Amino acid sequence: MRSSRSLSGVKLGTYYVVHIPEPDDFDFWRERARGLIQCDVPPDRIAWVEPGGSGDLFAHGKRRMPVPPKDGPPVRANRRFVSLARNAALHSDPERFALLYRLLWRLQANPRIMEDKADLDVRKLEELDKNVRRDSHKMHAFVRFRLVEDEEGAEHYVAWFEPDHHILRANAGFFMRRFSNMRWSILTPRGSLHWDGETVAEGPPADRSDAPSGDPTEDLWRSYYASIFNPARLKIGAMLKEMPKKYWKNMPEAALIPDLVAGAQKRESAMVEKGTLEFEERPEALAAIDKAIHACCKCPIGQLDNHAVMGEGPQDAALMIVGEQPGDQEDQQGRPFVGPAGQLLDTHLEKVGIDRRAAYVTNTVKHFKYVQRGKRRIHQSPGAKEIDTCRWWIESERAIVQPKLILAMGASAARGMLGKTVSITKVRGEPIALEDGSELWVTAHPSYLLRLDGPAREEQARLFDTDLAAVKERLEELAG
Ligand code: URA
């Protein structure tokens, strides 16, 4: 095991400072990282410094690069790691090279680490990779060239773009292939690219004022966009996600968007009010729902910085347990009821003898609604419209799982199942017959218990147990 090998070459308080020559130079990082791994240099002994970054902090005790032994141990890195790392290296996070090395170091002792979805380093790497891919996607979609004439009167197309990450060089090939017959330049605050029809040259960072800001071809773009824009199919959230406002200023067609959206939004609100909001076809598999909810932005909650959380459990479960919406923990872990409310639920289920693993556990609203306060994300209850919009998904899950009994916990879950608001105290403890022959049981939400203490908590816990025990008994009858 690596930890039992000698740490030769590393003294306490000694740092190796690696200056990365270009912020996107993955190959350089890789070569240095290999050598350092072979010399057994642990992550906390290395400062990875990119251009513009400072290595001075580490000047004290800094050492020359160690020379890897000729017959040094092979460095292990599986394909998944390398492909994510290559992308993540383009991220603007100054800690990215340190993260890559830490993971590479850990991979030597545990080659399966990349399969661990809960590992914080792996999750971070995936996040960086995702951000970079998204930034490249935006660049492919939103670079808009403007026609200018150079001094000799020749046509030259110039675009201004503001990437979030160091993606310019990595995307040169895309634009060379796509616009091979044009002479073009892409100017960005991180550097520029110039194509003369045969070779691509790199140039220094540019300023927005270096790029032209409008030409006659823009009218063409505008009329084209207005003609293909179909308000009935508008998904505002998805559109804003796909076409963030920061790119609008460079896109001639964007001037039309506010008016087009305003009209479509009105129509959509009217449809929600009438309950006629239409979705695409109902998914026929849980995996399809999972995929679809991740793209769903039908209500404002889906437009926050959160992740959809799919239900989990056996597809043929007799019991479906429905909560309100994922919380902060659930959002981060991608699983329902894993945070404090989930732990309390588990305790009570266990107490009455309901096996959670045999139930299908899900939420009526698929995304976490919150307000940001400093570093904390504070839970917000979903509104009736949001619940009603999200009902499509819980109904789709229900149509596939076909539970005999549904336990709705809390008012939001009850509304999600019934389409109307009911009082928990009035309906709890008795089955409500649903049109497909299944039964709905309503009880309090475990996070309600968490907000109480003393005798009030004890009383609510007792009522909760009574409801759960009744559900268990009914499940046994239905099974028999
Ligand atoms: N509260 C819920 O309603 N659902 C969860 O998944 C977690 C907390």
mmCIF file of N, CA and C and ligand atoms in Angstrom, residues 309 323-327 330 335-339 341-342 362-363 409 445 447, ligand 1:
data_model
loop_
_atom_site.group_PDB
_atom_site.id
_atom_site.type_symbol
_atom_site.label_atom_id
_atom_site.label_comp_id
_atom_site.label_asym_id
_atom_site.label_seq_id
_atom_site.Cartn_x
_atom_site.Cartn_y
_atom_site.Cartn_z
ATOM 1 N N VAL A 309 -34.394 15.102 -7.991
ATOM 2 C CA VAL A 309 -34.184 13.857 -7.234
ATOM 3 C C VAL A 309 -35.305 12.887 -7.570
ATOM 4 N N GLY A 323 -43.076 12.231 -0.080
ATOM 5 C CA GLY A 323 -42.751 13.403 0.727
ATOM 6 C C GLY A 323 -43.061 14.672 -0.045
ATOM 7 N N GLU A 324 -42.528 15.770 0.447
ATOM 8 C CA GLU A 324 -42.821 17.055 -0.200
ATOM 9 C C GLU A 324 -41.868 17.337 -1.357
ATOM 10 N N GLN A 325 -40.596 17.491 -1.047
ATOM 11 C CA GLN A 325 -39.582 17.825 -2.050
ATOM 12 C C GLN A 325 -38.225 17.484 -1.448
ATOM 13 N N PRO A 326 -37.222 17.268 -2.276
ATOM 14 C CA PRO A 326 -35.900 16.996 -1.699
ATOM 15 C C PRO A 326 -35.418 18.183 -0.869
ATOM 16 N N GLY A 327 -34.639 17.908 0.154
ATOM 17 C CA GLY A 327 -34.021 18.971 0.939
ATOM 18 C C GLY A 327 -32.584 19.166 0.452
ATOM 19 N N GLU A 330 -30.664 15.864 0.213
ATOM 20 C CA GLU A 330 -31.178 15.031 -0.881
ATOM 21 C C GLU A 330 -30.706 15.585 -2.216
ATOM 22 N N ARG A 335 -30.676 11.524 -3.720
ATOM 23 C CA ARG A 335 -31.574 10.447 -3.244
ATOM 24 C C ARG A 335 -32.609 11.039 -2.293
ATOM 25 N N PRO A 336 -33.847 10.498 -2.330
ATOM 26 C CA PRO A 336 -34.872 11.051 -1.446
ATOM 27 C C PRO A 336 -34.664 10.625 0.009
ATOM 28 N N PHE A 337 -35.062 11.477 0.907
ATOM 29 C CA PHE A 337 -35.084 11.178 2.340
ATOM 30 C C PHE A 337 -33.788 10.580 2.871
ATOM 31 N N VAL A 338 -32.712 11.296 2.669
ATOM 32 C CA VAL A 338 -31.437 10.864 3.248
ATOM 33 C C VAL A 338 -30.939 11.859 4.299
ATOM 34 N N GLY A 339 -31.599 13.018 4.397
ATOM 35 C CA GLY A 339 -31.183 14.036 5.370
ATOM 36 C C GLY A 339 -31.865 13.806 6.711
ATOM 37 N N ALA A 341 -34.791 14.664 8.007
ATOM 38 C CA ALA A 341 -36.179 14.169 7.978
ATOM 39 C C ALA A 341 -36.199 12.700 7.573
ATOM 40 N N GLY A 342 -35.319 12.340 6.657
ATOM 41 C CA GLY A 342 -35.242 10.942 6.201
ATOM 42 C C GLY A 342 -34.793 10.030 7.326
ATOM 43 N N THR A 362 -40.545 8.531 -2.661
ATOM 44 C CA THR A 362 -40.391 9.605 -3.636
ATOM 45 C C THR A 362 -40.921 10.930 -3.090
ATOM 46 N N ASN A 363 -40.920 11.939 -3.919
ATOM 47 C CA ASN A 363 -41.397 13.264 -3.510
ATOM 48 C C ASN A 363 -42.398 13.805 -4.511
ATOM 49 N N MET A 409 -47.006 12.130 3.058
ATOM 50 C CA MET A 409 -46.592 12.757 4.315
ATOM 51 C C MET A 409 -46.588 14.279 4.159
ATOM 52 N N HIS A 445 -45.733 15.267 8.026
ATOM 53 C CA HIS A 445 -44.384 15.127 7.451
ATOM 54 C C HIS A 445 -43.385 15.006 8.596
ATOM 55 N N SER A 447 -40.548 16.205 8.925
ATOM 56 C CA SER A 447 -39.845 17.443 9.302
ATOM 57 C C SER A 447 -40.726 18.325 10.185
HETATM 58 N N1 URA B 1 -38.286 16.117 2.877
HETATM 59 C C1 URA B 1 -39.019 15.574 1.890
HETATM 60 O O1 URA B 1 -40.200 15.816 1.767
HETATM 61 N N2 URA B 1 -38.414 14.783 1.042
HETATM 62 C C2 URA B 1 -37.150 14.468 1.107
HETATM 63 O O2 URA B 1 -36.669 13.727 0.253
HETATM 64 C C3 URA B 1 -36.409 15.025 2.158
HETATM 65 C C4 URA B 1 -36.988 15.862 3.039
#
